[in-house]
Amino acid sequence: MTKEELKEDLWRHFFKNPRKNYNPYIYKLLDFPEYIIYDKEIMDSYKGKWREFFKNDNPIYLEIGSGSGNFAQGMAMRYPERNHIGLELRFKRLVLSATKVKRDNSTNALFLRRRGEEILSFVAENEVDGIYVNFPDPWEENEKNRVVQENFFKILDVILKKGGKFFFKTDHDKYYQDVLDLVASLDGYEVIYHTSDLHNSEKAEDNIKTEFEQLFLCKHNKNINYIEILKTK
Ligand SMILES: C[S@@+](CC[C@H](N)C(=O)[O-])C[C@H]1O[C@@H](n2cnc3c(N)ncnc32)[C@H](O)[C@@H]1O
């Protein structure tokens, strides 16, 4: 398909019916075919084969809600021997993310427009070595909508390798405590590190800041909570 044909067809991936006006960033997705996949069928066709996409045998790391891509860009640069896949829903954030990794000529970063809840459709058993969730919405009024809850660990049961890790950062003190409590109640997962003050901890030096993290630090001087969880079974 030509770019013009793709453009005509693009709305079908996101909406049931065509609309009069579209978010201009929708069309910009087409400028980054090597860094953004928005077609669910294509994503699903890579289930169990993401290493083929990256043309290497390196471990796969997933980031759910990758925002505007600062963290993905930093990880891709720091760990060239890893493949980093960010899942994000917002068009502008996807385009900003792709712009950043393209500027670096990274070949180990990719962004998918897909919900974290749908991971099992496009990631196979034991395909992932690590998962990052940074500053997810705490859904104060409706906690059952949170990304990290019991069902999330059922997904990790499948896709995360034994010995793989889940890394969680949040400004939200209750979400932090709730995840600690949840993991304590689960078989097969162990908290191996946690701090309610990441920026004054031994992990501060290695920490790659996300956009939301910068905001919380600069504007609100908020403590940042951080947890590392090991999959033991
Ligand atoms: C509060 S922002 C944090 C963004 C980034 N991690 C950061 O720290 O700057 C949460 C992001 O998750 C995305 N998001 C929300 N629900 C999601 C879901 N179910 N699957 C994937 N991404 C999601 C949102 O579009 C948003 O960009």
PDB file of C-alpha atoms and ligand atoms in Angstrom:
ATOM      1  CA  MET A   1       0.000   0.000   0.000  1.00  0.00           C
ATOM      2  CA  THR A   2       1.185   3.543  -0.715  1.00  0.00           C
ATOM      3  CA  LYS A   3       1.316   6.069   2.098  1.00  0.00           C
ATOM      4  CA  GLU A   4      -1.787   7.784   0.615  1.00  0.00           C
ATOM      5  CA  GLU A   5      -3.693   4.489   0.675  1.00  0.00           C
ATOM      6  CA  LEU A   6      -2.587   3.818   4.245  1.00  0.00           C
ATOM      7  CA  LYS A   7      -3.752   7.310   5.199  1.00  0.00           C
ATOM      8  CA  GLU A   8      -7.226   6.711   3.735  1.00  0.00           C
ATOM      9  CA  ASP A   9      -7.535   3.451   5.638  1.00  0.00           C
ATOM     10  CA  LEU A  10      -6.017   4.614   8.910  1.00  0.00           C
ATOM     11  CA  TRP A  11      -9.215   5.486  10.814  1.00  0.00           C
ATOM     12  CA  ARG A  12     -10.350   1.821  10.638  1.00  0.00           C
ATOM     13  CA  HIS A  13      -7.659   0.884  13.141  1.00  0.00           C
ATOM     14  CA  PHE A  14      -8.994   3.216  15.815  1.00  0.00           C
ATOM     15  CA  PHE A  15     -12.675   3.969  15.247  1.00  0.00           C
ATOM     16  CA  LYS A  16     -15.817   2.089  14.226  1.00  0.00           C
ATOM     17  CA  ASN A  17     -16.894   4.765  11.731  1.00  0.00           C
ATOM     18  CA  PRO A  18     -15.053   7.491   9.810  1.00  0.00           C
ATOM     19  CA  ARG A  19     -15.078  10.957  11.356  1.00  0.00           C
ATOM     20  CA  LYS A  20     -15.004  14.474   9.955  1.00  0.00           C
ATOM     21  CA  ASN A  21     -11.794  15.475  11.674  1.00  0.00           C
ATOM     22  CA  TYR A  22      -8.928  13.492  13.075  1.00  0.00           C
ATOM     23  CA  ASN A  23      -6.220  14.240  15.581  1.00  0.00           C
ATOM     24  CA  PRO A  24      -3.352  15.356  13.271  1.00  0.00           C
ATOM     25  CA  TYR A  25      -0.945  13.035  15.082  1.00  0.00           C
ATOM     26  CA  ILE A  26      -2.854  10.037  13.709  1.00  0.00           C
ATOM     27  CA  TYR A  27      -1.384  10.726  10.269  1.00  0.00           C
ATOM     28  CA  LYS A  28       2.073  11.252  11.742  1.00  0.00           C
ATOM     29  CA  LEU A  29       2.064   7.615  12.884  1.00  0.00           C
ATOM     30  CA  LEU A  30       2.735   6.811   9.235  1.00  0.00           C
ATOM     31  CA  ASP A  31       6.041   8.720   9.307  1.00  0.00           C
ATOM     32  CA  PHE A  32       7.600   6.111  11.613  1.00  0.00           C
ATOM     33  CA  PRO A  33       6.942   2.644  10.140  1.00  0.00           C
ATOM     34  CA  GLU A  34      10.130   1.306  11.724  1.00  0.00           C
ATOM     35  CA  TYR A  35       9.226   2.577  15.202  1.00  0.00           C
ATOM     36  CA  ILE A  36       5.415   2.488  15.533  1.00  0.00           C
ATOM     37  CA  ILE A  37       2.980  -0.360  14.905  1.00  0.00           C
ATOM     38  CA  TYR A  38      -0.713   0.536  15.163  1.00  0.00           C
ATOM     39  CA  ASP A  39      -2.200  -2.432  13.253  1.00  0.00           C
ATOM     40  CA  LYS A  40      -3.327  -5.097  15.755  1.00  0.00           C
ATOM     41  CA  GLU A  41      -3.132  -7.877  13.158  1.00  0.00           C
ATOM     42  CA  ILE A  42       0.515  -7.087  12.507  1.00  0.00           C
ATOM     43  CA  MET A  43       1.248  -7.006  16.250  1.00  0.00           C
ATOM     44  CA  ASP A  44      -0.505 -10.330  16.765  1.00  0.00           C
ATOM     45  CA  SER A  45       1.490 -11.881  13.914  1.00  0.00           C
ATOM     46  CA  TYR A  46       4.672 -11.213  15.914  1.00  0.00           C
ATOM     47  CA  LYS A  47       3.454 -13.169  18.959  1.00  0.00           C
ATOM     48  CA  GLY A  48       6.401 -15.377  19.955  1.00  0.00           C
ATOM     49  CA  LYS A  49       8.536 -13.766  17.232  1.00  0.00           C
ATOM     50  CA  TRP A  50       9.433 -10.310  18.499  1.00  0.00           C
ATOM     51  CA  ARG A  51      13.116 -11.172  18.241  1.00  0.00           C
ATOM     52  CA  GLU A  52      12.549 -11.666  14.504  1.00  0.00           C
ATOM     53  CA  PHE A  53      11.183  -8.137  14.330  1.00  0.00           C
ATOM     54  CA  PHE A  54      14.367  -6.817  15.938  1.00  0.00           C
ATOM     55  CA  LYS A  55      16.528  -9.232  13.900  1.00  0.00           C
ATOM     56  CA  ASN A  56      18.466 -10.351  16.973  1.00  0.00           C
ATOM     57  CA  ASP A  57      18.255 -12.788  19.880  1.00  0.00           C
ATOM     58  CA  ASN A  58      18.336 -10.179  22.608  1.00  0.00           C
ATOM     59  CA  PRO A  59      15.933 -10.144  25.551  1.00  0.00           C
ATOM     60  CA  ILE A  60      12.623  -8.327  25.246  1.00  0.00           C
ATOM     61  CA  TYR A  61      11.546  -5.705  27.794  1.00  0.00           C
ATOM     62  CA  LEU A  62       8.026  -4.260  27.805  1.00  0.00           C
ATOM     63  CA  GLU A  63       6.919  -0.885  29.116  1.00  0.00           C
ATOM     64  CA  ILE A  64       3.204  -0.311  29.625  1.00  0.00           C
ATOM     65  CA  GLY A  65       2.037   3.291  29.228  1.00  0.00           C
ATOM     66  CA  SER A  66       5.307   4.557  27.779  1.00  0.00           C
ATOM     67  CA  GLY A  67       4.026   8.141  27.508  1.00  0.00           C
ATOM     68  CA  SER A  68       6.226  10.472  25.465  1.00  0.00           C
ATOM     69  CA  GLY A  69       9.137   8.031  25.380  1.00  0.00           C
ATOM     70  CA  ASN A  70      11.871   9.520  27.600  1.00  0.00           C
ATOM     71  CA  PHE A  71      12.247   6.284  29.530  1.00  0.00           C
ATOM     72  CA  ALA A  72      12.202   4.104  26.383  1.00  0.00           C
ATOM     73  CA  GLN A  73      14.760   6.325  24.709  1.00  0.00           C
ATOM     74  CA  GLY A  74      17.028   6.217  27.770  1.00  0.00           C
ATOM     75  CA  MET A  75      16.697   2.449  28.115  1.00  0.00           C
ATOM     76  CA  ALA A  76      17.351   1.816  24.422  1.00  0.00           C
ATOM     77  CA  MET A  77      20.536   3.884  24.586  1.00  0.00           C
ATOM     78  CA  ARG A  78      21.769   2.461  27.887  1.00  0.00           C
ATOM     79  CA  TYR A  79      21.034  -1.168  27.044  1.00  0.00           C
ATOM     80  CA  PRO A  80      21.790  -1.774  23.352  1.00  0.00           C
ATOM     81  CA  GLU A  81      21.755  -5.506  24.097  1.00  0.00           C
ATOM     82  CA  ARG A  82      18.047  -5.371  24.988  1.00  0.00           C
ATOM     83  CA  ASN A  83      14.941  -4.759  22.886  1.00  0.00           C
ATOM     84  CA  HIS A  84      12.523  -2.278  24.439  1.00  0.00           C
ATOM     85  CA  ILE A  85       8.831  -2.242  23.444  1.00  0.00           C
ATOM     86  CA  GLY A  86       6.589   0.565  24.738  1.00  0.00           C
ATOM     87  CA  LEU A  87       2.794   0.289  24.745  1.00  0.00           C
ATOM     88  CA  GLU A  88       0.975   3.587  24.544  1.00  0.00           C
ATOM     89  CA  LEU A  89      -2.503   4.718  23.529  1.00  0.00           C
ATOM     90  CA  ARG A  90      -2.134   8.412  22.813  1.00  0.00           C
ATOM     91  CA  PHE A  91      -1.181   9.385  19.274  1.00  0.00           C
ATOM     92  CA  LYS A  92       0.872  12.460  20.088  1.00  0.00           C
ATOM     93  CA  ARG A  93       2.853  10.604  22.745  1.00  0.00           C
ATOM     94  CA  LEU A  94       3.594   7.778  20.300  1.00  0.00           C
ATOM     95  CA  VAL A  95       4.831  10.255  17.697  1.00  0.00           C
ATOM     96  CA  LEU A  96       7.007  12.095  20.248  1.00  0.00           C
ATOM     97  CA  SER A  97       8.458   8.764  21.397  1.00  0.00           C
ATOM     98  CA  ALA A  98       9.282   7.632  17.871  1.00  0.00           C
ATOM     99  CA  THR A  99      10.845  11.018  17.092  1.00  0.00           C
ATOM    100  CA  LYS A 100      13.200  10.592  20.061  1.00  0.00           C
ATOM    101  CA  VAL A 101      14.449   7.092  19.247  1.00  0.00           C
ATOM    102  CA  LYS A 102      14.709   7.881  15.545  1.00  0.00           C
ATOM    103  CA  ARG A 103      16.960  10.841  16.374  1.00  0.00           C
ATOM    104  CA  ASP A 104      19.266   8.348  18.139  1.00  0.00           C
ATOM    105  CA  ASN A 105      19.045   5.879  15.214  1.00  0.00           C
ATOM    106  CA  SER A 106      18.070   3.245  17.780  1.00  0.00           C
ATOM    107  CA  THR A 107      17.332  -0.185  16.352  1.00  0.00           C
ATOM    108  CA  ASN A 108      16.192  -1.693  19.672  1.00  0.00           C
ATOM    109  CA  ALA A 109      13.113   0.409  20.460  1.00  0.00           C
ATOM    110  CA  LEU A 110       9.563   0.029  19.224  1.00  0.00           C
ATOM    111  CA  PHE A 111       6.161   1.476  20.187  1.00  0.00           C
ATOM    112  CA  LEU A 112       2.832  -0.289  19.869  1.00  0.00           C
ATOM    113  CA  ARG A 113      -0.550   1.402  20.074  1.00  0.00           C
ATOM    114  CA  ARG A 114      -2.141  -1.198  22.272  1.00  0.00           C
ATOM    115  CA  ARG A 115      -3.657  -1.585  25.713  1.00  0.00           C
ATOM    116  CA  GLY A 116      -1.616  -3.406  28.333  1.00  0.00           C
ATOM    117  CA  GLU A 117      -4.653  -5.578  29.055  1.00  0.00           C
ATOM    118  CA  GLU A 118      -4.368  -7.085  25.540  1.00  0.00           C
ATOM    119  CA  ILE A 119      -0.765  -8.276  25.874  1.00  0.00           C
ATOM    120  CA  LEU A 120      -1.656 -11.957  25.684  1.00  0.00           C
ATOM    121  CA  SER A 121      -2.870 -11.435  22.106  1.00  0.00           C
ATOM    122  CA  PHE A 122       0.556 -10.452  20.884  1.00  0.00           C
ATOM    123  CA  VAL A 123       3.143 -11.706  23.407  1.00  0.00           C
ATOM    124  CA  ALA A 124       3.863 -15.408  23.896  1.00  0.00           C
ATOM    125  CA  GLU A 125       4.630 -17.502  26.968  1.00  0.00           C
ATOM    126  CA  ASN A 126       7.985 -16.608  28.580  1.00  0.00           C
ATOM    127  CA  GLU A 127       8.773 -14.137  25.806  1.00  0.00           C
ATOM    128  CA  VAL A 128       9.594 -11.246  28.128  1.00  0.00           C
ATOM    129  CA  ASP A 129      12.524 -10.696  30.515  1.00  0.00           C
ATOM    130  CA  GLY A 130      11.270  -7.572  32.222  1.00  0.00           C
ATOM    131  CA  ILE A 131       8.265  -5.271  32.483  1.00  0.00           C
ATOM    132  CA  TYR A 132       8.119  -1.609  33.422  1.00  0.00           C
ATOM    133  CA  VAL A 133       5.094   0.346  34.551  1.00  0.00           C
ATOM    134  CA  ASN A 134       5.914   3.967  35.327  1.00  0.00           C
ATOM    135  CA  PHE A 135       3.430   6.388  36.876  1.00  0.00           C
ATOM    136  CA  PRO A 136       0.211   4.682  35.838  1.00  0.00           C
ATOM    137  CA  ASP A 137      -3.066   6.425  36.578  1.00  0.00           C
ATOM    138  CA  PRO A 138      -4.002   5.508  40.198  1.00  0.00           C
ATOM    139  CA  TRP A 139      -7.744   5.664  39.422  1.00  0.00           C
ATOM    140  CA  GLU A 140      -8.506   6.995  42.905  1.00  0.00           C
ATOM    141  CA  GLU A 141     -12.265   6.893  42.325  1.00  0.00           C
ATOM    142  CA  ASN A 142     -12.267   3.518  40.589  1.00  0.00           C
ATOM    143  CA  GLU A 143      -9.287   1.379  41.571  1.00  0.00           C
ATOM    144  CA  LYS A 144     -10.533  -1.633  39.617  1.00  0.00           C
ATOM    145  CA  ASN A 145      -9.436   0.222  36.445  1.00  0.00           C
ATOM    146  CA  ARG A 146      -5.785   0.251  37.509  1.00  0.00           C
ATOM    147  CA  VAL A 147      -3.256  -1.379  35.197  1.00  0.00           C
ATOM    148  CA  VAL A 148      -1.473  -3.088  38.105  1.00  0.00           C
ATOM    149  CA  GLN A 149      -3.913  -5.310  39.976  1.00  0.00           C
ATOM    150  CA  GLU A 150      -4.394  -9.044  40.476  1.00  0.00           C
ATOM    151  CA  ASN A 151      -5.257  -9.720  36.815  1.00  0.00           C
ATOM    152  CA  PHE A 152      -2.064  -8.036  35.706  1.00  0.00           C
ATOM    153  CA  PHE A 153      -0.055 -10.709  37.539  1.00  0.00           C
ATOM    154  CA  LYS A 154      -2.063 -13.383  35.697  1.00  0.00           C
ATOM    155  CA  ILE A 155      -0.651 -11.872  32.498  1.00  0.00           C
ATOM    156  CA  LEU A 156       2.843 -11.894  34.008  1.00  0.00           C
ATOM    157  CA  ASP A 157       2.306 -15.570  34.969  1.00  0.00           C
ATOM    158  CA  VAL A 158       2.277 -16.245  31.214  1.00  0.00           C
ATOM    159  CA  ILE A 159       4.607 -13.787  29.483  1.00  0.00           C
ATOM    160  CA  LEU A 160       7.318 -13.110  32.071  1.00  0.00           C
ATOM    161  CA  LYS A 161      10.137 -15.625  32.345  1.00  0.00           C
ATOM    162  CA  LYS A 162      11.031 -17.231  35.658  1.00  0.00           C
ATOM    163  CA  GLY A 163      13.731 -14.954  37.077  1.00  0.00           C
ATOM    164  CA  GLY A 164      12.284 -12.017  35.138  1.00  0.00           C
ATOM    165  CA  LYS A 165      11.444  -8.766  36.913  1.00  0.00           C
ATOM    166  CA  PHE A 166       8.621  -6.299  37.115  1.00  0.00           C
ATOM    167  CA  PHE A 167       9.619  -2.688  37.885  1.00  0.00           C
ATOM    168  CA  PHE A 168       7.046  -0.215  39.195  1.00  0.00           C
ATOM    169  CA  LYS A 169       7.337   3.529  39.842  1.00  0.00           C
ATOM    170  CA  THR A 170       4.605   5.784  41.174  1.00  0.00           C
ATOM    171  CA  ASP A 171       4.105   9.120  42.868  1.00  0.00           C
ATOM    172  CA  HIS A 172       0.925   7.714  44.428  1.00  0.00           C
ATOM    173  CA  ASP A 173       1.667   6.486  47.955  1.00  0.00           C
ATOM    174  CA  LYS A 174      -1.455   4.338  48.257  1.00  0.00           C
ATOM    175  CA  TYR A 175      -0.917   2.637  44.882  1.00  0.00           C
ATOM    176  CA  TYR A 176       2.637   1.829  46.060  1.00  0.00           C
ATOM    177  CA  GLN A 177       1.386   0.275  49.298  1.00  0.00           C
ATOM    178  CA  ASP A 178      -1.394  -1.585  47.489  1.00  0.00           C
ATOM    179  CA  VAL A 179       1.113  -3.177  45.073  1.00  0.00           C
ATOM    180  CA  LEU A 180       3.378  -4.186  47.987  1.00  0.00           C
ATOM    181  CA  ASP A 181       0.391  -5.765  49.768  1.00  0.00           C
ATOM    182  CA  LEU A 182      -0.807  -7.484  46.603  1.00  0.00           C
ATOM    183  CA  VAL A 183       2.584  -9.049  45.871  1.00  0.00           C
ATOM    184  CA  ALA A 184       2.858 -10.275  49.473  1.00  0.00           C
ATOM    185  CA  SER A 185      -0.382 -12.180  48.917  1.00  0.00           C
ATOM    186  CA  LEU A 186       0.747 -13.812  45.653  1.00  0.00           C
ATOM    187  CA  ASP A 187       2.557 -17.057  45.139  1.00  0.00           C
ATOM    188  CA  GLY A 188       5.496 -16.866  42.715  1.00  0.00           C
ATOM    189  CA  TYR A 189       6.425 -13.206  43.117  1.00  0.00           C
ATOM    190  CA  GLU A 190       8.789 -11.575  45.598  1.00  0.00           C
ATOM    191  CA  VAL A 191       9.543  -7.928  46.289  1.00  0.00           C
ATOM    192  CA  ILE A 192      13.326  -7.718  46.089  1.00  0.00           C
ATOM    193  CA  TYR A 193      13.645  -3.970  46.510  1.00  0.00           C
ATOM    194  CA  HIS A 194      11.377  -1.119  47.458  1.00  0.00           C
ATOM    195  CA  THR A 195      11.725   2.461  48.520  1.00  0.00           C
ATOM    196  CA  SER A 196       9.330   5.330  49.086  1.00  0.00           C
ATOM    197  CA  ASP A 197      12.063   7.793  48.157  1.00  0.00           C
ATOM    198  CA  LEU A 198      13.709   6.630  44.955  1.00  0.00           C
ATOM    199  CA  HIS A 199      15.603   9.870  44.384  1.00  0.00           C
ATOM    200  CA  ASN A 200      17.349   9.625  47.740  1.00  0.00           C
ATOM    201  CA  SER A 201      18.005   5.897  47.471  1.00  0.00           C
ATOM    202  CA  GLU A 202      20.907   3.804  46.190  1.00  0.00           C
ATOM    203  CA  LYS A 203      18.942   3.364  42.940  1.00  0.00           C
ATOM    204  CA  ALA A 204      18.823   7.093  42.212  1.00  0.00           C
ATOM    205  CA  GLU A 205      21.984   7.160  40.119  1.00  0.00           C
ATOM    206  CA  ASP A 206      20.764   4.525  37.659  1.00  0.00           C
ATOM    207  CA  ASN A 207      17.230   5.848  37.463  1.00  0.00           C
ATOM    208  CA  ILE A 208      16.015   7.094  34.064  1.00  0.00           C
ATOM    209  CA  LYS A 209      13.404   9.787  34.637  1.00  0.00           C
ATOM    210  CA  THR A 210      10.094   9.731  32.797  1.00  0.00           C
ATOM    211  CA  GLU A 211       8.222  12.877  31.762  1.00  0.00           C
ATOM    212  CA  PHE A 212       5.726  12.521  34.616  1.00  0.00           C
ATOM    213  CA  GLU A 213       8.565  11.948  37.056  1.00  0.00           C
ATOM    214  CA  GLN A 214      10.264  15.205  35.971  1.00  0.00           C
ATOM    215  CA  LEU A 215       6.961  16.994  36.465  1.00  0.00           C
ATOM    216  CA  PHE A 216       6.333  15.603  39.949  1.00  0.00           C
ATOM    217  CA  LEU A 217       9.865  16.470  40.988  1.00  0.00           C
ATOM    218  CA  CYS A 218      10.051  19.975  39.546  1.00  0.00           C
ATOM    219  CA  LYS A 219       6.532  21.177  40.242  1.00  0.00           C
ATOM    220  CA  HIS A 220       5.470  19.292  43.325  1.00  0.00           C
ATOM    221  CA  ASN A 221       8.737  18.072  44.878  1.00  0.00           C
ATOM    222  CA  LYS A 222       6.937  14.769  45.441  1.00  0.00           C
ATOM    223  CA  ASN A 223       8.643  11.636  46.788  1.00  0.00           C
ATOM    224  CA  ILE A 224       8.760   8.858  44.206  1.00  0.00           C
ATOM    225  CA  ASN A 225       7.976   5.260  45.166  1.00  0.00           C
ATOM    226  CA  TYR A 226       9.747   2.360  43.473  1.00  0.00           C
ATOM    227  CA  ILE A 227       9.388  -1.434  43.623  1.00  0.00           C
ATOM    228  CA  GLU A 228      11.320  -4.299  41.994  1.00  0.00           C
ATOM    229  CA  ILE A 229       9.520  -7.634  41.913  1.00  0.00           C
ATOM    230  CA  LEU A 230      11.108 -10.957  40.994  1.00  0.00           C
ATOM    231  CA  LYS A 231       9.154 -13.785  39.386  1.00  0.00           C
ATOM    232  CA  THR A 232      10.325 -16.807  41.332  1.00  0.00           C
ATOM    233  CA  LYS A 233       8.394 -19.645  39.642  1.00  0.00           C
TER     234      LYS A 233
HETATM  235  C1  LIG B   1       0.256   8.996  33.763  1.00  0.00           C
HETATM  236  S1  LIG B   1       0.878   8.603  32.185  1.00  0.00           S
HETATM  237  C2  LIG B   1       2.562   8.173  32.489  1.00  0.00           C
HETATM  238  C3  LIG B   1       3.383   8.167  31.223  1.00  0.00           C
HETATM  239  C4  LIG B   1       4.856   7.776  31.390  1.00  0.00           C
HETATM  240  N1  LIG B   1       4.991   6.422  31.876  1.00  0.00           N
HETATM  241  C5  LIG B   1       5.552   8.733  32.306  1.00  0.00           C
HETATM  242  O1  LIG B   1       5.863   8.329  33.436  1.00  0.00           O
HETATM  243  O2  LIG B   1       5.806   9.878  31.910  1.00  0.00           O
HETATM  244  C6  LIG B   1       0.145   7.043  31.854  1.00  0.00           C
HETATM  245  C7  LIG B   1       0.252   6.668  30.391  1.00  0.00           C
HETATM  246  O3  LIG B   1      -0.286   5.377  30.208  1.00  0.00           O
HETATM  247  C8  LIG B   1      -1.072   5.351  29.032  1.00  0.00           C
HETATM  248  N2  LIG B   1      -2.086   4.311  29.293  1.00  0.00           N
HETATM  249  C9  LIG B   1      -3.155   4.401  30.096  1.00  0.00           C
HETATM  250  N3  LIG B   1      -3.821   3.237  30.163  1.00  0.00           N
HETATM  251  C10 LIG B   1      -3.115   2.361  29.388  1.00  0.00           C
HETATM  252  C11 LIG B   1      -3.285   1.002  29.040  1.00  0.00           C
HETATM  253  N4  LIG B   1      -4.309   0.325  29.506  1.00  0.00           N
HETATM  254  N5  LIG B   1      -2.375   0.423  28.209  1.00  0.00           N
HETATM  255  C12 LIG B   1      -1.334   1.130  27.722  1.00  0.00           C
HETATM  256  N6  LIG B   1      -1.120   2.445  28.024  1.00  0.00           N
HETATM  257  C13 LIG B   1      -2.005   3.038  28.831  1.00  0.00           C
HETATM  258  C14 LIG B   1      -1.645   6.732  28.914  1.00  0.00           C
HETATM  259  O4  LIG B   1      -1.978   7.069  27.596  1.00  0.00           O
HETATM  260  C15 LIG B   1      -0.507   7.590  29.472  1.00  0.00           C
HETATM  261  O5  LIG B   1       0.368   8.065  28.470  1.00  0.00           O
END
